[in-house]
Short mmCIF file of C-alpha atoms in Angstrom, two decimals:
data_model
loop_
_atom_site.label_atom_id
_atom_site.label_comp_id
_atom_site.label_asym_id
_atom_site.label_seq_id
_atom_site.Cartn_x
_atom_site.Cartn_y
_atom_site.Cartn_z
CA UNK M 206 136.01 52.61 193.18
CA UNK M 207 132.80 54.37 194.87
CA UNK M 208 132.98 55.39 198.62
CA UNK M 209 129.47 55.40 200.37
CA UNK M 210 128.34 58.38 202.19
CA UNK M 211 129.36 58.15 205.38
CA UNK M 212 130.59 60.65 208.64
CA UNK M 213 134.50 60.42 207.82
CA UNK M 214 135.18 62.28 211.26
CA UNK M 215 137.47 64.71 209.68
CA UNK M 216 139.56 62.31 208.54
CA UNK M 217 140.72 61.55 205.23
CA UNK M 218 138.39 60.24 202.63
CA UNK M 219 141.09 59.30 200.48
CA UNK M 220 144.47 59.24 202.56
CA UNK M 221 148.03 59.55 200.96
CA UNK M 222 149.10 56.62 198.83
CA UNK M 223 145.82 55.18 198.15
CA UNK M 224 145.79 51.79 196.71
CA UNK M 225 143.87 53.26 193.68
CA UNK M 226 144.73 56.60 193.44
CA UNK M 227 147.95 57.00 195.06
CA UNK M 228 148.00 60.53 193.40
CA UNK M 229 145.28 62.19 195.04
CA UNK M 230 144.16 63.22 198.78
CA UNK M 231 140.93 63.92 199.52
CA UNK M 232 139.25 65.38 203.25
CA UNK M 233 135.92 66.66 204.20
CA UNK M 234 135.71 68.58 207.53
CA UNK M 235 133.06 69.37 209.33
CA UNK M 236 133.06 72.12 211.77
CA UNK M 237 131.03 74.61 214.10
CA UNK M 238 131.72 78.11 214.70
CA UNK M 239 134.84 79.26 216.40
CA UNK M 240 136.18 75.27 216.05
CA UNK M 241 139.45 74.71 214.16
CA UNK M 242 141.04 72.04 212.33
CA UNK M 243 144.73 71.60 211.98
CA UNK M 244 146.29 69.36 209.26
CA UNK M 245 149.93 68.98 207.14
CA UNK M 246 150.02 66.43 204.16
CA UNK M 247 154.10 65.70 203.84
CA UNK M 248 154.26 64.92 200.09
CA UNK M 249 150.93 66.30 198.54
CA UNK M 250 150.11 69.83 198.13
CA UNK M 251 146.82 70.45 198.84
CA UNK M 252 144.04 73.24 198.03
CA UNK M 253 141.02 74.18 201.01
CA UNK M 254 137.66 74.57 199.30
CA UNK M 255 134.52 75.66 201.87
CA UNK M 256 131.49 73.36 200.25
CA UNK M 257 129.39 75.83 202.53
CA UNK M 258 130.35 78.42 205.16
CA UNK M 259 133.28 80.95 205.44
CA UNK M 260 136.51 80.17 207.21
CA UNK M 261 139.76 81.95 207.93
CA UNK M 262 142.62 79.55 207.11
CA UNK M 263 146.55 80.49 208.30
CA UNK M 264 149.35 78.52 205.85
CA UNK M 265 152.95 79.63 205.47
CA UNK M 266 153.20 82.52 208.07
CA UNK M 267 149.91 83.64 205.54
CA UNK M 268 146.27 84.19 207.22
CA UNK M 269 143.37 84.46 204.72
CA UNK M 270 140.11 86.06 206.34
CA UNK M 271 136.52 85.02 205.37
CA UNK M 272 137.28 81.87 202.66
CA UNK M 273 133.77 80.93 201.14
CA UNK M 274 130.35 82.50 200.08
CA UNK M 275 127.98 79.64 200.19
CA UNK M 276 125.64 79.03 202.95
CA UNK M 277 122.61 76.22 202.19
CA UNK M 278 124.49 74.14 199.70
CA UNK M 279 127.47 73.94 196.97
CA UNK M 280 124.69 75.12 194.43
CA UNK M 281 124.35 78.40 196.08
CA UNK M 282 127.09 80.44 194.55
CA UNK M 283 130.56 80.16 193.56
CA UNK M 284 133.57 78.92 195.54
CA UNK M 285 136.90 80.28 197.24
CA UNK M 286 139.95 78.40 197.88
CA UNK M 287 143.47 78.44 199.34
CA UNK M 288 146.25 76.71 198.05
CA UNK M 289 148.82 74.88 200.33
CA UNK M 290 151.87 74.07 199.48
CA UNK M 291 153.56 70.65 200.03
CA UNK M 292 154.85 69.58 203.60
CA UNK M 293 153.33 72.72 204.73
CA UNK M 294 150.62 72.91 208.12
CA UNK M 295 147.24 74.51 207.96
CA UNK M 296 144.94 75.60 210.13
CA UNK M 297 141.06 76.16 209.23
CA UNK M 298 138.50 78.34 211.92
CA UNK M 299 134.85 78.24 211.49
CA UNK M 300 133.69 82.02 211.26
CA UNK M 301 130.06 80.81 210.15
CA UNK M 302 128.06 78.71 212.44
CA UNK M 303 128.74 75.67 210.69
CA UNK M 304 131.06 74.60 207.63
CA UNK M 305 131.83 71.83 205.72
CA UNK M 306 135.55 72.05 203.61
CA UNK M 307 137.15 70.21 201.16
CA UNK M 308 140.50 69.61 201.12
CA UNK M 309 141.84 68.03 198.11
CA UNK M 310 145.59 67.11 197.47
CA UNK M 311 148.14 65.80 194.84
CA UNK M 312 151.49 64.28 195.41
CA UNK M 313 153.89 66.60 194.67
CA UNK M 314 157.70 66.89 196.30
CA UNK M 315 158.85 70.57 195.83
CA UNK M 316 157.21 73.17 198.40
CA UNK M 317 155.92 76.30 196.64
CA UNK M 318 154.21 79.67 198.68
CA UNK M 319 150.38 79.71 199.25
CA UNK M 320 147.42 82.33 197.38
CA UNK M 321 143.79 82.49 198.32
CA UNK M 322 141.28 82.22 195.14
CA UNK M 323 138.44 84.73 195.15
CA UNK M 324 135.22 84.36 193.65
CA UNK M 325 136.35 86.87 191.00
CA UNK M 326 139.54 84.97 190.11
CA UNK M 327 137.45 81.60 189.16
CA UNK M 328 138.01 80.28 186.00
CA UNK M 329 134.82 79.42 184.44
CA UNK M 330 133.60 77.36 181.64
CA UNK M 331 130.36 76.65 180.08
CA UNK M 332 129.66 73.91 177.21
CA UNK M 333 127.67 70.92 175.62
CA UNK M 334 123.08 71.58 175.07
CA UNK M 335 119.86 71.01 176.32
CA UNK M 336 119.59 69.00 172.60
CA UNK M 337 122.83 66.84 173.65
CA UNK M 338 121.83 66.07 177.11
CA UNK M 339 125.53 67.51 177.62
CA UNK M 340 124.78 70.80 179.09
CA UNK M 341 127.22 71.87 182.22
CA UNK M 342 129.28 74.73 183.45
CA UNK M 343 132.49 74.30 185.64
CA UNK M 344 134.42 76.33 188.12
CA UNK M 345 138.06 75.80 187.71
CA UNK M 346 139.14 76.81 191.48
CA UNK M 347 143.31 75.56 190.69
CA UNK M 348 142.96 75.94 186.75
CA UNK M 349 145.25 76.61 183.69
CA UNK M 350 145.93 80.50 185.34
CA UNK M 351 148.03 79.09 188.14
CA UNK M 352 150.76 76.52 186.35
CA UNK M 353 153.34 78.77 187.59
CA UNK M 354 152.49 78.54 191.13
CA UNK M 355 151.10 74.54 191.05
CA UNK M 356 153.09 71.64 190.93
CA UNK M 357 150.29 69.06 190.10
CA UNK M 358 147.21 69.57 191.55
CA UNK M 359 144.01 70.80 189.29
CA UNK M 360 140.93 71.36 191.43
CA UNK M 361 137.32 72.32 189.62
CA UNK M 362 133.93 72.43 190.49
CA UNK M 363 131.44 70.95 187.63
CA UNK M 364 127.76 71.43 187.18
CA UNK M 365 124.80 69.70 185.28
CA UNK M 366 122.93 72.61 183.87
CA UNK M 367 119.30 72.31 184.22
CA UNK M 368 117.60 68.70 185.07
CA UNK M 369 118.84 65.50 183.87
CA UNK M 370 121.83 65.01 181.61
CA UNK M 371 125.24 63.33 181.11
CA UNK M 372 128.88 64.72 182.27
CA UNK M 373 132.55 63.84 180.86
CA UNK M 374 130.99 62.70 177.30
CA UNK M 375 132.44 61.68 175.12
CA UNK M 376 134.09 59.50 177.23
CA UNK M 377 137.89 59.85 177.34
CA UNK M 378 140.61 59.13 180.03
CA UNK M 379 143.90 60.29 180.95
CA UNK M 380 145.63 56.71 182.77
CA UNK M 381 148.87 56.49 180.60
CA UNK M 382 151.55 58.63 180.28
CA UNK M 383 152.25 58.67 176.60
CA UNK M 384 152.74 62.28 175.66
CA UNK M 385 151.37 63.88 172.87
CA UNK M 386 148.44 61.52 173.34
CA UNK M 387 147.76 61.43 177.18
CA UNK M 388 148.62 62.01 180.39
CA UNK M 389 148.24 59.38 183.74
CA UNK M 390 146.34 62.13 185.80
CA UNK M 391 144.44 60.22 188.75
CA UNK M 392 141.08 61.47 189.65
CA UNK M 393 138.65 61.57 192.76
CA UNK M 394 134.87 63.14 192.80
CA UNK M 395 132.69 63.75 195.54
CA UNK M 396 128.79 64.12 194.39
CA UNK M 397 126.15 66.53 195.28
CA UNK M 398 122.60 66.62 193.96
CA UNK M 399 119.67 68.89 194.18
CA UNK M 400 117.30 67.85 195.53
CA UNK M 401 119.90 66.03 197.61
CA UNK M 402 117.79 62.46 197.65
CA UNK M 403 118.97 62.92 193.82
CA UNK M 404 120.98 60.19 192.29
CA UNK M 405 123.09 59.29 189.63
CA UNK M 406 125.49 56.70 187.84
CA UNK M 407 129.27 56.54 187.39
CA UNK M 408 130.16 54.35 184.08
CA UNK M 409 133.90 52.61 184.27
CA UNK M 410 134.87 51.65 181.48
CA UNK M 411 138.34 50.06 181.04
CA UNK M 412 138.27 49.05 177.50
CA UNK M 413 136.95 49.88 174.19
CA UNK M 414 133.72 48.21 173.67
CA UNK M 415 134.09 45.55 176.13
CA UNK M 416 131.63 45.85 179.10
CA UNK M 417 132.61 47.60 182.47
CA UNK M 418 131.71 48.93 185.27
CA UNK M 419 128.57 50.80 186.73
CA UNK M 420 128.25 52.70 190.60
CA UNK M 421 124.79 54.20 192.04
CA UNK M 422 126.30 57.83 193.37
CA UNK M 423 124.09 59.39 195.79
CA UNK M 424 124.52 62.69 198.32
CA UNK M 425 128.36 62.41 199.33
CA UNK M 426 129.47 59.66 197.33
CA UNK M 427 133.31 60.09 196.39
CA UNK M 428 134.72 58.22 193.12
CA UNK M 429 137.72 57.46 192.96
CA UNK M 430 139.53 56.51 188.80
CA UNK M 431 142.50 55.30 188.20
CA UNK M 432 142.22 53.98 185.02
CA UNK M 433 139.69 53.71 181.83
CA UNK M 434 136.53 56.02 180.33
CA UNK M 435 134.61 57.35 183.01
CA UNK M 436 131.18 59.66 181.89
CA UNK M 437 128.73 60.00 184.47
CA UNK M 438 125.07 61.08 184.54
CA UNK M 439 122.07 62.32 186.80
CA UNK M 440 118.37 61.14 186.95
CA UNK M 441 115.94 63.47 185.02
CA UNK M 442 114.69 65.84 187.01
CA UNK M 443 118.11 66.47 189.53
CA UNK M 444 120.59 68.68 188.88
CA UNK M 445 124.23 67.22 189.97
CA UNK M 446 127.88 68.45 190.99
CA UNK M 447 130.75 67.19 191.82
CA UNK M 448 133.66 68.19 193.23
CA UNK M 449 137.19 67.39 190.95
CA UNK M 450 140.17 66.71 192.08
CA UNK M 451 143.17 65.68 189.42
CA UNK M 452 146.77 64.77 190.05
CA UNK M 453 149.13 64.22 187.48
CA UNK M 454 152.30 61.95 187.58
CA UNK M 455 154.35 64.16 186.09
CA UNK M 456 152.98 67.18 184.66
CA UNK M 457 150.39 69.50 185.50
CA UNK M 458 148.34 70.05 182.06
CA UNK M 459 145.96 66.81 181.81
CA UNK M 460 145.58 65.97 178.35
CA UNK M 461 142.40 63.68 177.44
CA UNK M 462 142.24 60.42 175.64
CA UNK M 463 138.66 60.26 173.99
CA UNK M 464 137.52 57.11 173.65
CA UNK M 465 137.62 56.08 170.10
CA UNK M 466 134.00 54.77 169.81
CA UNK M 467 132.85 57.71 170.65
CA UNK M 468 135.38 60.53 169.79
CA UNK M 469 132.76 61.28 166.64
CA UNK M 470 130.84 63.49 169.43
CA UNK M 471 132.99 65.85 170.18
CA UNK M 472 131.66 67.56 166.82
CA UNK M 473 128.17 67.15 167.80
CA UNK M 474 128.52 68.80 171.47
CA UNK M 475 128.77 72.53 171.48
CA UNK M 476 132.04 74.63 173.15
CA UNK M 477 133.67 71.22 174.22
CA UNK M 478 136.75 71.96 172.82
CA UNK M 479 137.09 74.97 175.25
CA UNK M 480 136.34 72.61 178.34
CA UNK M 481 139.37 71.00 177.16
CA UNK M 482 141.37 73.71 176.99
CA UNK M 483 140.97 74.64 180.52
CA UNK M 484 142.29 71.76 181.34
CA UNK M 485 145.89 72.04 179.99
#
């Protein structure tokens, strides 16, 4: 499912049991200096991600000074984060004079204690060639390094490196829960592009060689997957991110179905096999 860009008004992009991704939440807030924003999800844990700007955020009797680096755009550094646990209230203050957050959430029933992620304690990844079209680096924010203090919820940040190029090939999906072969891990996206009049396409795919789906994602779009292979590219000539957010039904590590058509490429496409890893 692709959601427009629009002006959510602070509220939820993707609200608690979605009709298509009941596992995920998904917020953008928008805020000027010295403004706050107040929120509790009962149910989903959820992790605060500045796309620009630096906030303060108080969770759990915890306050965490000066979340976020970025100033023009999500391409101009890396990001910061604070995880909050399930059933738990948040508040978020703009320090800078504006801000934009993310707040992305998984369902999850136990309560657990919140951390801040620095810059330095990213978890980063970079895979796939110029010669493949297949060239990207990611930011895990919630990656493989926290499954002791996680319950579901794996948050990244993924980038096209250079101009031009294809993401999440070969194309795989995790919809089933059929351990050792997959895992039912829902997934949302929200797009960026630089220039931001930059587009893109999402391919759906929810069978083996038998024709899907196609979306036009611009500036802001969110994608939302429940179910089938899902790469995505960008235009020549853009670079593109998106923002990840992946919930799992009932375990944390996602585990990847590649599609078989396809699953040939993974020995064509360079480091792809540690993307994968940072996944688990």
């Amino acid at each position: 499912m692709h959601i427009p860009p629009h002006d959510n008004h602070n509220k939820p992009i993707v609200d608690v049991d979605n009709a298509t991704v009941p596992l995920n939440y998904f917020n953008i807030v928008k805020l000027n200096q010295g403004e706050t924003f107040e929120y509790r999800v009962p149910g989903y844990e959820t992790c605060i991600v500045p796309a620009t700007g630096t906030v303060t955020i108080e969770t759990g009797g915890e306050t965490y000074k000066d979340i976020g680096v970025r100033t023009g755009d999500v391409f101009d550094g890396d990001p910061e984060g604070v995880y909050v646990p399930t059933d738990t209230g948040a508040q978020i203050t703009c320090r800078s004079a504006t801000a934009e957050v993310f707040i992305a959430g998984a369902r999850f029933a136990d309560t657990l204690k919140p951390f801040a992620v620095r810059t330095k304690d990213l978890d980063k990844v970079q895979y796939g060639s110029d010669d493949t079209k297949t060239h990207r680096r990611i930011a895990h924010i919630l990656g493989a390094q926290y499954h002791d203090r996680v319950g579901r919820l794996l948050v990244s940040e993924l980038f096209t490196v250079g101009q031009g190029g294809w993401s999440g090939f070969p194309s795989h999906k995790h919809d089933t829960d059929r351990l050792p072969d997959e895992t039912r891990h829902d997934e949302t996206y929200n797009f960026r592009f630089k220039p931001n009049y930059g587009s893109g396409v999402q391919m759906l795919q929810r069978e083996d060689n038998k024709p899907g789906d196609a979306y036009h994602i611009m500036d802001g779009s969110t994608i939302c997957l429940d179910k089938g292979y899902h790469p995505c590219a960008v235009l020549p000539g853009y670079e593109m991110y998106y923002f990840t957010i992946l919930g799992g039904l009932s375990q944390r590590s996602l585990k990847q179905y590649f599609q078989p058509t396809h699953a040939e490429q993974l020995h064509t496409i360079p480091g792809i096999m540690d993307m994968v890893a940072k996944f688990k």
